[in-house]
mmCIF file of C-alpha atoms in Angstrom:
data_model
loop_
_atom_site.group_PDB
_atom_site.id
_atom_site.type_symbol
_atom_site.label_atom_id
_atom_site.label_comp_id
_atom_site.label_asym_id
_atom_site.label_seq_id
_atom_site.Cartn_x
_atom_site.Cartn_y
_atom_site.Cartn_z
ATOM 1 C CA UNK A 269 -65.354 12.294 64.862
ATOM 2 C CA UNK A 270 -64.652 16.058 64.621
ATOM 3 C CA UNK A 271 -65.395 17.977 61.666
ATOM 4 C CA UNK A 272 -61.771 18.858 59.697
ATOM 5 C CA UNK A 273 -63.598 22.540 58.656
ATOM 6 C CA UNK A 274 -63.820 22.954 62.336
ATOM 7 C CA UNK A 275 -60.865 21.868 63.576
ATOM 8 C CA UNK A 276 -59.039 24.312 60.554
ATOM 9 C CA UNK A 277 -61.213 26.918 61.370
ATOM 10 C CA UNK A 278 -60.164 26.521 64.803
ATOM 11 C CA UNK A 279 -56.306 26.852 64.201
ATOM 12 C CA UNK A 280 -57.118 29.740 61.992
ATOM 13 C CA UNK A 281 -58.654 31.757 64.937
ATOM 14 C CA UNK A 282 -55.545 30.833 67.026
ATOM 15 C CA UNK A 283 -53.352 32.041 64.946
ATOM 16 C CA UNK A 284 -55.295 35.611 64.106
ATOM 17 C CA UNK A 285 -54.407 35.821 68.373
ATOM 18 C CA UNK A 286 -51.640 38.039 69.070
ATOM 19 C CA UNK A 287 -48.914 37.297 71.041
ATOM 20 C CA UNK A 288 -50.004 37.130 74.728
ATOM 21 C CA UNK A 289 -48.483 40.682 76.934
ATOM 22 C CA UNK A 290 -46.346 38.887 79.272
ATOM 23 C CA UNK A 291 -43.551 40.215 80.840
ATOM 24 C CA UNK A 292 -40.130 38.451 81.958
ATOM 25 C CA UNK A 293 -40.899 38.604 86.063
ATOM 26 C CA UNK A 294 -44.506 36.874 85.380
ATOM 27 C CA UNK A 295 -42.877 34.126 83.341
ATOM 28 C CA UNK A 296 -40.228 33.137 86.158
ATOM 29 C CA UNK A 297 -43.032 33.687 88.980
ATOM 30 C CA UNK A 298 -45.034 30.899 86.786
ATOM 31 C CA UNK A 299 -42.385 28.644 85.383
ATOM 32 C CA UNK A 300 -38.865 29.123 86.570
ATOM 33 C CA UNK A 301 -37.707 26.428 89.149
ATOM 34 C CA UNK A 302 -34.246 26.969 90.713
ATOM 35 C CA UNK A 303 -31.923 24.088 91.212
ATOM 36 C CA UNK A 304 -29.642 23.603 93.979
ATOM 37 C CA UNK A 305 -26.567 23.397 92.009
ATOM 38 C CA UNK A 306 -26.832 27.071 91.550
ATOM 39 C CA UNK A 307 -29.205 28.451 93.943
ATOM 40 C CA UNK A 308 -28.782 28.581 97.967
ATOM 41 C CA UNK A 309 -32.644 28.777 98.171
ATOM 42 C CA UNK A 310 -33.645 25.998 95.414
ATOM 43 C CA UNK A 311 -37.540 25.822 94.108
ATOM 44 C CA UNK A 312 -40.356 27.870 92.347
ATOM 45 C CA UNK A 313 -38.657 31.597 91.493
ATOM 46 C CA UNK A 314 -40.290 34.334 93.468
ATOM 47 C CA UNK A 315 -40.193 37.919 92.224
ATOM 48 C CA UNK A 316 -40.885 39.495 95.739
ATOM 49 C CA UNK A 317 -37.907 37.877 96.956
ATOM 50 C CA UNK A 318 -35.910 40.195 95.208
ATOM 51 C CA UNK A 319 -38.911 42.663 94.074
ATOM 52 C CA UNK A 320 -35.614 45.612 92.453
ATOM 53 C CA UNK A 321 -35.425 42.904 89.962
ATOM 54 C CA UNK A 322 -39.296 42.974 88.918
ATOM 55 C CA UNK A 323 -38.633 46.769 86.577
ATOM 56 C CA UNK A 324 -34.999 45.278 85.654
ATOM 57 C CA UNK A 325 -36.559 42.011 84.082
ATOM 58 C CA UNK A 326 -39.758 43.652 82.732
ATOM 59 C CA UNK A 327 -37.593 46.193 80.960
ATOM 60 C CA UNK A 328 -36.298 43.339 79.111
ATOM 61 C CA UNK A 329 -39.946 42.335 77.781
ATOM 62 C CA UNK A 330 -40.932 42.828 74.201
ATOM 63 C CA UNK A 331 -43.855 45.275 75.111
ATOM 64 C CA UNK A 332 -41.216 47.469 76.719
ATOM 65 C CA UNK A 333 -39.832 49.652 73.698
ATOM 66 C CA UNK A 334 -35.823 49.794 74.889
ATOM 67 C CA UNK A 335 -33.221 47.907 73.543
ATOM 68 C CA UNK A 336 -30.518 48.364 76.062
ATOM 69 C CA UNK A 337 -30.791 47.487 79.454
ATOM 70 C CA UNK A 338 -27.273 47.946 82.105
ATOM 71 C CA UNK A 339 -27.785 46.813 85.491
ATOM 72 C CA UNK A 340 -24.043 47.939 87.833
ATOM 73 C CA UNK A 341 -24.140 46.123 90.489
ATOM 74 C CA UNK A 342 -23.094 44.417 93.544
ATOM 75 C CA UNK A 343 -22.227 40.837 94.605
ATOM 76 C CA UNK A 344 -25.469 37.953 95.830
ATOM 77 C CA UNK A 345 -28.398 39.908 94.498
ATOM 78 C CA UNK A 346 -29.254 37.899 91.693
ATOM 79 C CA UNK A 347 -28.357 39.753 88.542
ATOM 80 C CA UNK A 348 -27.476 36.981 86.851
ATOM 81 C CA UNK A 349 -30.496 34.721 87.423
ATOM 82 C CA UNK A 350 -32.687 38.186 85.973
ATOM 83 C CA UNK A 351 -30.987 37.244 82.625
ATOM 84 C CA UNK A 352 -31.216 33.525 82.996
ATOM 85 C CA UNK A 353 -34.734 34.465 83.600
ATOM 86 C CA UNK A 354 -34.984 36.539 79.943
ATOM 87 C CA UNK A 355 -33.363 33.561 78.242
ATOM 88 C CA UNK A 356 -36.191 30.965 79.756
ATOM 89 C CA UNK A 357 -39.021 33.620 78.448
ATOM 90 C CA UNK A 358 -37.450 34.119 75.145
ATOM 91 C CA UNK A 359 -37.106 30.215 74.521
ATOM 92 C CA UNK A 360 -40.865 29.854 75.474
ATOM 93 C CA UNK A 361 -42.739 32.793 74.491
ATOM 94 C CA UNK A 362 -40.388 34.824 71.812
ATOM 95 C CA UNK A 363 -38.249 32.376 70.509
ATOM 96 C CA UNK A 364 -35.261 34.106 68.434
ATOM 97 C CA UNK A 365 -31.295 33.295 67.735
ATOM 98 C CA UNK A 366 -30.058 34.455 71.479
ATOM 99 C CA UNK A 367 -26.151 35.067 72.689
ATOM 100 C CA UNK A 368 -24.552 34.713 75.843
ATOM 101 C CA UNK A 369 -21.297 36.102 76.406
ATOM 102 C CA UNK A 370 -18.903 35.485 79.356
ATOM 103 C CA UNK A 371 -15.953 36.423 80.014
ATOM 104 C CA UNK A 372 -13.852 33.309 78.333
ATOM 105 C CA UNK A 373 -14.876 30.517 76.517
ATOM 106 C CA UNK A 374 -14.307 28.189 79.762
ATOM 107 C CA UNK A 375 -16.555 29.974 81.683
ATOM 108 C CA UNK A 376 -19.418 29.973 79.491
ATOM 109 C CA UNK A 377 -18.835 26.288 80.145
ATOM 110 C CA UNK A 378 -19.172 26.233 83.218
ATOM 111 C CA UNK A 379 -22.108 28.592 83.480
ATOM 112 C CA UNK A 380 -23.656 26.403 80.501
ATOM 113 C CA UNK A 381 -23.378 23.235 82.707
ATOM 114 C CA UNK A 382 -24.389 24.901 85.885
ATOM 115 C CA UNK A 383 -26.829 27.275 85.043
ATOM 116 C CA UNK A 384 -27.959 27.068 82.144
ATOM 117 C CA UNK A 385 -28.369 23.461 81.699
ATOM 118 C CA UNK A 386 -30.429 23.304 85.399
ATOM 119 C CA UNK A 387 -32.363 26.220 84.536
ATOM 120 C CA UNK A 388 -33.871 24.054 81.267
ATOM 121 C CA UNK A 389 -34.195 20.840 82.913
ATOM 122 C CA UNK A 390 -35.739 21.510 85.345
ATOM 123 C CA UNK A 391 -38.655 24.110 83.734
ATOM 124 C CA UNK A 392 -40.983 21.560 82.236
ATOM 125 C CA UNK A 393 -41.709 24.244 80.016
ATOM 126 C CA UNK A 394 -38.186 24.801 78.874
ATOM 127 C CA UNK A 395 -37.848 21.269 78.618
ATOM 128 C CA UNK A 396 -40.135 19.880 75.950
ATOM 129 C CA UNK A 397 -38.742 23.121 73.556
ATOM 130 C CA UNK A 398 -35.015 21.853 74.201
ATOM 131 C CA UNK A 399 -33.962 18.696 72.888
ATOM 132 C CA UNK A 400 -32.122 15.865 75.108
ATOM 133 C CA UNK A 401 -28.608 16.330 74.702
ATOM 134 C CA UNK A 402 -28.198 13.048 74.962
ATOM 135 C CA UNK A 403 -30.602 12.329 71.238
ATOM 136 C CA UNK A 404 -28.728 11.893 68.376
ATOM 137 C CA UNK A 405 -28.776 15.180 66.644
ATOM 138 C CA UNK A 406 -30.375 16.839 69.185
ATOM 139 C CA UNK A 407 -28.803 20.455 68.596
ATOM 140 C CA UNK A 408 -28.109 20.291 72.364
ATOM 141 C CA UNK A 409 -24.663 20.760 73.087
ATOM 142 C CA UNK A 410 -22.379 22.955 76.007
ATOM 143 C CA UNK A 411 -22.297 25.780 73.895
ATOM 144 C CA UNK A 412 -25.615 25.857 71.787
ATOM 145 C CA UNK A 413 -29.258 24.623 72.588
ATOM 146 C CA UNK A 414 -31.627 24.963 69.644
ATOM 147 C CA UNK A 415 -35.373 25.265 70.021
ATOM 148 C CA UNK A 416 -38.240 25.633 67.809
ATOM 149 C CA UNK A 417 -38.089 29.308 66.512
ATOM 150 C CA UNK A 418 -34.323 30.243 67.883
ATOM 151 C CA UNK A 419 -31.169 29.474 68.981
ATOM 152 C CA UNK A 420 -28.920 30.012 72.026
ATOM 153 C CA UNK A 421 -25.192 29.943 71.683
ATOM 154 C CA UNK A 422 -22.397 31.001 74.538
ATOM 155 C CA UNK A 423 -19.424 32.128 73.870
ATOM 156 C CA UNK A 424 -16.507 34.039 75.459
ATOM 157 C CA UNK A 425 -15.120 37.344 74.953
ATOM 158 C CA UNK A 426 -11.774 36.315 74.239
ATOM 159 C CA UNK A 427 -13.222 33.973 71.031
ATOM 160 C CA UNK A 428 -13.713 36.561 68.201
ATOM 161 C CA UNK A 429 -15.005 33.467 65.918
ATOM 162 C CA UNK A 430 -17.942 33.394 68.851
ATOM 163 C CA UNK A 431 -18.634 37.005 68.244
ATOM 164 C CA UNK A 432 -19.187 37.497 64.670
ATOM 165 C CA UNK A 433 -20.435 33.995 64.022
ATOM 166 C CA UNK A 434 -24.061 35.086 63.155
ATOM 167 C CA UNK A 435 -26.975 37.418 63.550
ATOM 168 C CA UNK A 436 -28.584 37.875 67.013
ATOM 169 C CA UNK A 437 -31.916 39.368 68.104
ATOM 170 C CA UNK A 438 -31.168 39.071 71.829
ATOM 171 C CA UNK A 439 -27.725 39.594 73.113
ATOM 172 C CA UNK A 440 -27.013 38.672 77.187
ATOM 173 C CA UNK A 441 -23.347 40.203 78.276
ATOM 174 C CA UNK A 442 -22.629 38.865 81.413
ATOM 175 C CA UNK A 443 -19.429 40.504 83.717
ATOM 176 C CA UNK A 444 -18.344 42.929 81.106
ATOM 177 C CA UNK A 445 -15.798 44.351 83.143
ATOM 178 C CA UNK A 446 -14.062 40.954 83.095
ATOM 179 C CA UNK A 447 -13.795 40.887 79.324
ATOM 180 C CA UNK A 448 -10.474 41.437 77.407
ATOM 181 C CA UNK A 449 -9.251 44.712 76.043
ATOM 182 C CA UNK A 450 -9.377 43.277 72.675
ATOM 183 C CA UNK A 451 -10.758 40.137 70.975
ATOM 184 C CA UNK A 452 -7.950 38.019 69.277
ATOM 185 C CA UNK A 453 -6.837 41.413 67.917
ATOM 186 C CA UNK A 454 -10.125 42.039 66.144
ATOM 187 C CA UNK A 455 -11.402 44.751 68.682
ATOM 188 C CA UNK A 456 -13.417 45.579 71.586
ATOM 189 C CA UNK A 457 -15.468 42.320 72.225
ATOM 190 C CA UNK A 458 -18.183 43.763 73.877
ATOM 191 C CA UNK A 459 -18.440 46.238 70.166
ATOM 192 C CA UNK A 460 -18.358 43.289 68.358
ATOM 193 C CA UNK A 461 -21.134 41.174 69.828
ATOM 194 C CA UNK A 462 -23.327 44.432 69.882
ATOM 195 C CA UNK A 463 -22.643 44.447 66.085
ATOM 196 C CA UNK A 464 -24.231 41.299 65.772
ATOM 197 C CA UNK A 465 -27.481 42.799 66.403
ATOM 198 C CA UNK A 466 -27.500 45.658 63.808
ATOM 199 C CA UNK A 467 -30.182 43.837 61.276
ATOM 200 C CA UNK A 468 -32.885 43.553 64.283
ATOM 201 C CA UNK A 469 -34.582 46.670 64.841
ATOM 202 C CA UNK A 470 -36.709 44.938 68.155
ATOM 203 C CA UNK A 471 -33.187 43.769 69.324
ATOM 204 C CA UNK A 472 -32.800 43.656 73.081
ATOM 205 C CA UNK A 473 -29.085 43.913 74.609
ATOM 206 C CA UNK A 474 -28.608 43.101 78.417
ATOM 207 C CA UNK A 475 -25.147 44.379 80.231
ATOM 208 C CA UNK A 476 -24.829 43.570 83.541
ATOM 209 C CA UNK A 477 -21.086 43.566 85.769
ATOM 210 C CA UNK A 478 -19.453 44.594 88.740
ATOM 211 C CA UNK A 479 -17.674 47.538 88.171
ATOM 212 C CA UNK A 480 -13.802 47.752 88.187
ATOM 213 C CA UNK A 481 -11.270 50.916 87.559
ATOM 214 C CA UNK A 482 -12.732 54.333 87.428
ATOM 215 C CA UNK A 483 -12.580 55.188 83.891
ATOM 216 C CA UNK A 484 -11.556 52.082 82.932
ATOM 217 C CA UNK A 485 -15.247 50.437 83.791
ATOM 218 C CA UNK A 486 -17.117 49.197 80.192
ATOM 219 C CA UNK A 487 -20.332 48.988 82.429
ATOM 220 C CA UNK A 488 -19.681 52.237 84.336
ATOM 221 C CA UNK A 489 -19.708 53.751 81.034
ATOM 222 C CA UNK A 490 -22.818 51.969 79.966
ATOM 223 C CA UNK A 491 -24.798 52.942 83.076
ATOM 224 C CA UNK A 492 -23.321 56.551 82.759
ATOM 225 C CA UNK A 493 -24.757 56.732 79.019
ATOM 226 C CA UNK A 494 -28.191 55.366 79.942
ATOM 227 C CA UNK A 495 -31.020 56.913 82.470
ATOM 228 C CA UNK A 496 -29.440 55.791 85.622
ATOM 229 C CA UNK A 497 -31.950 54.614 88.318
ATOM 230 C CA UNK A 498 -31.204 54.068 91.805
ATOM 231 C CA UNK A 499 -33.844 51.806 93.868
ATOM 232 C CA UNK A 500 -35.345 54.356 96.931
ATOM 233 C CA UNK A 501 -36.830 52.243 99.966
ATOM 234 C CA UNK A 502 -38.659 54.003 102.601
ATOM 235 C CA UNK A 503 -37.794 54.627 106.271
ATOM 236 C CA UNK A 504 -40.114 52.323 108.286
ATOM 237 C CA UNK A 505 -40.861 55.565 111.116
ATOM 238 C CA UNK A 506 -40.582 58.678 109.136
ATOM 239 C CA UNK A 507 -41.284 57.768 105.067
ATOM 240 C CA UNK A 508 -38.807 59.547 103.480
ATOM 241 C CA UNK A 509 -37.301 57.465 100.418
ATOM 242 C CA UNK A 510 -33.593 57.696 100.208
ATOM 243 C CA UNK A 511 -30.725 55.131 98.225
ATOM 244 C CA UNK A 512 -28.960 53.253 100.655
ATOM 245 C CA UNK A 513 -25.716 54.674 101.336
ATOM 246 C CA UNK A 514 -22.664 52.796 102.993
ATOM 247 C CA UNK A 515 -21.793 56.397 105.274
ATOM 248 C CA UNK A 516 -25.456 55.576 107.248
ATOM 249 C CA UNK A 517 -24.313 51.824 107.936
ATOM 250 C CA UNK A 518 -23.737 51.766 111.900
ATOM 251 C CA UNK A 519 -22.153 49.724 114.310
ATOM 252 C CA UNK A 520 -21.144 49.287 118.312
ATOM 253 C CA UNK A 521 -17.812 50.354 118.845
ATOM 254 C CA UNK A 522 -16.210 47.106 118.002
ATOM 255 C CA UNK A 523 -19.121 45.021 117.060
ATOM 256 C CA UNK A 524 -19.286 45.057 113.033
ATOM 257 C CA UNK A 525 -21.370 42.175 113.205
ATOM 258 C CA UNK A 526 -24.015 43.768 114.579
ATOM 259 C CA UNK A 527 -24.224 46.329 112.020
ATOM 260 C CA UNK A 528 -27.858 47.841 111.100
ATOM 261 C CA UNK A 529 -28.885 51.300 108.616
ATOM 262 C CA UNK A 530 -29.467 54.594 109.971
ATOM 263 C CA UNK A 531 -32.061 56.451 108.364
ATOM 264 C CA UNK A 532 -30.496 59.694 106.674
ATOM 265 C CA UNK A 533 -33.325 62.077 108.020
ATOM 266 C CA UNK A 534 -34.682 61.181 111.518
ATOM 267 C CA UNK A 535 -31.747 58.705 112.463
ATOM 268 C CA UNK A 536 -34.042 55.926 113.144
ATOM 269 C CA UNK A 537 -32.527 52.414 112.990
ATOM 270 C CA UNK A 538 -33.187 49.736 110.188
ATOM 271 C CA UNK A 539 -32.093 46.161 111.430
ATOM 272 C CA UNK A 540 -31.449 43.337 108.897
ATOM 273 C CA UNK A 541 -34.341 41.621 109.051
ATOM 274 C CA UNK A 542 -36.806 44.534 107.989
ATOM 275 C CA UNK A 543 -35.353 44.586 104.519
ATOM 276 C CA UNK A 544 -37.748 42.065 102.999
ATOM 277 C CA UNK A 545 -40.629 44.737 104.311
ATOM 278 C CA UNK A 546 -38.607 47.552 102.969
ATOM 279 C CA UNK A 547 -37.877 46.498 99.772
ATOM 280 C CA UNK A 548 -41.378 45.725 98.854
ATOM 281 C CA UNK A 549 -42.070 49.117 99.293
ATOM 282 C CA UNK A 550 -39.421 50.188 96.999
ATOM 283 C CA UNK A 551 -39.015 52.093 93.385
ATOM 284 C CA UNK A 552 -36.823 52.695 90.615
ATOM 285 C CA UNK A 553 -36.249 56.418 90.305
ATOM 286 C CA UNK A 554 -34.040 57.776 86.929
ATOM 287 C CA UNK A 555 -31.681 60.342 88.095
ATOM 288 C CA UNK A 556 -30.972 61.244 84.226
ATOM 289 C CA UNK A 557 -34.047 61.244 82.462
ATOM 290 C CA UNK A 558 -32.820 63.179 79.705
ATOM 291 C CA UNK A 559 -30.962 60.152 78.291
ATOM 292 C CA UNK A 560 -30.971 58.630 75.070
ATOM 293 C CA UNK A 561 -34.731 56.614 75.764
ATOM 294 C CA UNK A 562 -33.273 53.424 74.344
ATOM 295 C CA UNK A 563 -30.900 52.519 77.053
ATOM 296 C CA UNK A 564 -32.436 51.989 80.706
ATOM 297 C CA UNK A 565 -29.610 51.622 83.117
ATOM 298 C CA UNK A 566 -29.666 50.292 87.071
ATOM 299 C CA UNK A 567 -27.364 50.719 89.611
ATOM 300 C CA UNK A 568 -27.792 48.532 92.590
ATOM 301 C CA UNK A 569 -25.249 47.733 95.621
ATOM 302 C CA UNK A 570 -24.882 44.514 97.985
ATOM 303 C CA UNK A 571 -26.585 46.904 100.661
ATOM 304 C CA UNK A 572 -29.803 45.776 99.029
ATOM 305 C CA UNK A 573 -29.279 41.903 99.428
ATOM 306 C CA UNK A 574 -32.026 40.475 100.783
ATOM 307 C CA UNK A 575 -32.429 39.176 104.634
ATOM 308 C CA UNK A 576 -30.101 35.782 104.788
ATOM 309 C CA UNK A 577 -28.280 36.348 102.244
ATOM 310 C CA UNK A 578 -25.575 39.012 102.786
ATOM 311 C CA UNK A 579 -26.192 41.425 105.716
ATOM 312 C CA UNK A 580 -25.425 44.758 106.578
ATOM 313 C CA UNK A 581 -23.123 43.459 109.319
ATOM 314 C CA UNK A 582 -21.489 41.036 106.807
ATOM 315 C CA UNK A 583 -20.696 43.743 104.656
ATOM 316 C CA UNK A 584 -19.068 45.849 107.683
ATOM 317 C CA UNK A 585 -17.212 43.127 108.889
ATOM 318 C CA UNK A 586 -15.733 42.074 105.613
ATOM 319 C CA UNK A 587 -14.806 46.239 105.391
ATOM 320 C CA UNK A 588 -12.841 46.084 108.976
ATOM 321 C CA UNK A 589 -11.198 43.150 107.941
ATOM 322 C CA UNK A 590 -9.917 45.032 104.851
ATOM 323 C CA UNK A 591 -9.948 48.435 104.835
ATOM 324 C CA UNK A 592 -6.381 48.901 105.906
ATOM 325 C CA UNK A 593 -5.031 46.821 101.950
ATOM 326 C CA UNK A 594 -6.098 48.965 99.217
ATOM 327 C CA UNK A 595 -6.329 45.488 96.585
ATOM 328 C CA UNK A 596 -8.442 43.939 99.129
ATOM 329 C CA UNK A 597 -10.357 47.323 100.004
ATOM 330 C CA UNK A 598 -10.467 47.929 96.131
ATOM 331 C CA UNK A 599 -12.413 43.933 95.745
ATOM 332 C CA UNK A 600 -15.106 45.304 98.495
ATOM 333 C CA UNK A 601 -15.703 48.651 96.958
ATOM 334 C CA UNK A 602 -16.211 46.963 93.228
ATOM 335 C CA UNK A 603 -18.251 44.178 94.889
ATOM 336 C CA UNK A 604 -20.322 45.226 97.889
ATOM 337 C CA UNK A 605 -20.965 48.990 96.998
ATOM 338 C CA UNK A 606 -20.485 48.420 93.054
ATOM 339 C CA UNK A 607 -18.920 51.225 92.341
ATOM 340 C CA UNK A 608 -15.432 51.908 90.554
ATOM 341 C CA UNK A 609 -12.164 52.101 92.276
ATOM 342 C CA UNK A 610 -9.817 54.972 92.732
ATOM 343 C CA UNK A 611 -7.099 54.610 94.003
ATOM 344 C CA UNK A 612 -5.829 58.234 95.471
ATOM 345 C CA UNK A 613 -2.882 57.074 97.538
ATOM 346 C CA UNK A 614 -0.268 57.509 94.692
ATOM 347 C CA UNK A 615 1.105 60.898 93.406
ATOM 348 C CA UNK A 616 -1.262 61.830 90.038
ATOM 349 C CA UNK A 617 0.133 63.210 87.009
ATOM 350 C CA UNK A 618 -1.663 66.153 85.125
ATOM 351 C CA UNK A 619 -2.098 64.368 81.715
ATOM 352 C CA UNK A 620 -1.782 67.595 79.643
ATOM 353 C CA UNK A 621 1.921 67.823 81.190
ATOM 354 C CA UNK A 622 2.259 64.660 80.166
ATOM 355 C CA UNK A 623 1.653 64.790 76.945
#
């Protein structure tokens, strides 16, 4: 039989251990299984599919010292599996009351029963901290899974009883630009979850959206505010790192479909299939490093999406097949290039005369 002083002396020592340095991309490359209810490529998570996520994700681990993270971006890159990735770390490694926000209460619903509820069954690891939902008293409901250590609740931005509710140490605000102007009449929604967070000083916030209206974009203004990085890939021939750009996208006269990337110094062509290569070989440069150091901020477009899922000659396509209606023009340039819309074709009024 083993010796009780040992096995005491044993549990002491573990718990003198400090918490081990992992980071948010090495949990999901270790643990994170995607389902096929709401992934196109279902199984084991792998960071170098999507390797512009790796600085987003680790920015959101506790040994990084920020506490707001923005990420502007385009459609089918996977910004919202990055934070469904940050809630499966924090329910396993640095458990903590967590919120989710959505846009309405009925979507956080639906994302609770088609994300978030696959994402937890099937992580084994997530798993045996989560209760059965279907135990009596389980704590497991559509809105709110316990775990040892924390608690995540979702919510919507139009439910001001959601947003002041109780005190959070990680807040996850997901499509901010789809939120309401105001909160039941109790104020910006996205100010009051972010108020929520006030008594945590290792709080982490993460804002991610496509953008909307130029000046009228809550994560435009967030990405503005923070360092703003752009991901720079490589030209395969001559080297030279560059942001890709929508004016170097080239096609056949008449052939979107066949669209591929022009390199913006030697002219070289970049075909679909090379981005997997490219990307690999990519980095996150800030373009505003003077910023306040405790907000990081990302700006990525669909241009980045990686080989089979949307391609450059998708995106050109989609653009002939719209670029003549300004609300359908206005849903590409928000979506695939993820940046605001202005729309220039009606007369402007100086706002001093105005006034």
């Amino acid at each position: 039989m083993k010796n009780y002083d040992d096995i005491y002396f044993q549990s002491f020592c573990d718990g003198l251990k400090p918490d081990p340095n992992f980071t948010v991309s090495s949990w999901a490359d270790n643990h994170r299984i995607l389902s096929s209810i709401s992934s196109a490529e279902p199984g084991p998570w792998r960071t170098d599919r999507t390797p512009y996520l790796k600085e987003i994700m680790d920015c959101l681990s506790p040994s990084n010292s920020c506490e707001k993270v923005v990420f502007m971006k385009g459609a089918q890159i996977g910004g919202t599996e990055c934070g469904n990735n940050w809630m499966g770390f924090v329910i396993h490694h640095a458990p903590g009351p967590m919120l989710i926000v959505n846009p309405t209460v009925e979507t956080a619903k639906r994302t609770s029963k088609m994300r978030i509820d696959p994402a937890i069954e099937n992580c084994p690891a997530l798993k045996e901290k989560v209760s059965d939902p279907r135990a009596r008293d389980s704590g497991n409901t559509i809105l709110m899974k316990e775990f040892p250590g924390g608690v995540l609740v979702m919510t919507g931005a139009n439910s001001a009883v959601g947003l002041r509710s109780m005190p959070i140490r990680y807040l996850f605000l997901d499509e901010v630009d789809g939120y309401p102007d105001d909160a039941a009449g109790e104020g910006d929604p996205v100010n009051l979850a972010i108020q929520r967070t006030a008594t945590f000083s290792n709080r982490k916030i993460f804002m991610i959206s496509t953008p909307t209206i130029k000046n009228f974009s809550r994560i435009e203004t967030a990405f503005l505010e923070g360092d703003q990085r752009y991901y720079f890939v490589p030209c395969p021939d001559c080297g030279e790192f560059q942001t890709l750009k929508w004016a170097q996208i080239k096609w056949p006269k008449g052939k979107p479909e066949a669209a591929y990337y022009a390199c913006e110094k030697c002219g070289s062509v970049w075909e679909d299939h090379q981005k997997a290569e490219i990307l690999k070989k990519g980095k996150w440069i800030a373009t505003n490093p003077n910023a306040n150091n405790k907000t990081i901020s990302f700006h990525l477009s669909s241009l980045y999406s990686p080989h089979g899922w949307t391609s450059f000659g998708d995106i050109a396509q989609e653009f002939c097949d719209v670029h003549k209606d300004p609300p359908r023009l206005q849903v590409w340039t928000n979506t695939k290039l993820a940046e605001t819309w202005e729309d220039m074709a009606g007369e402007v009024i100086d706002p001093t005369g105005l006034m």
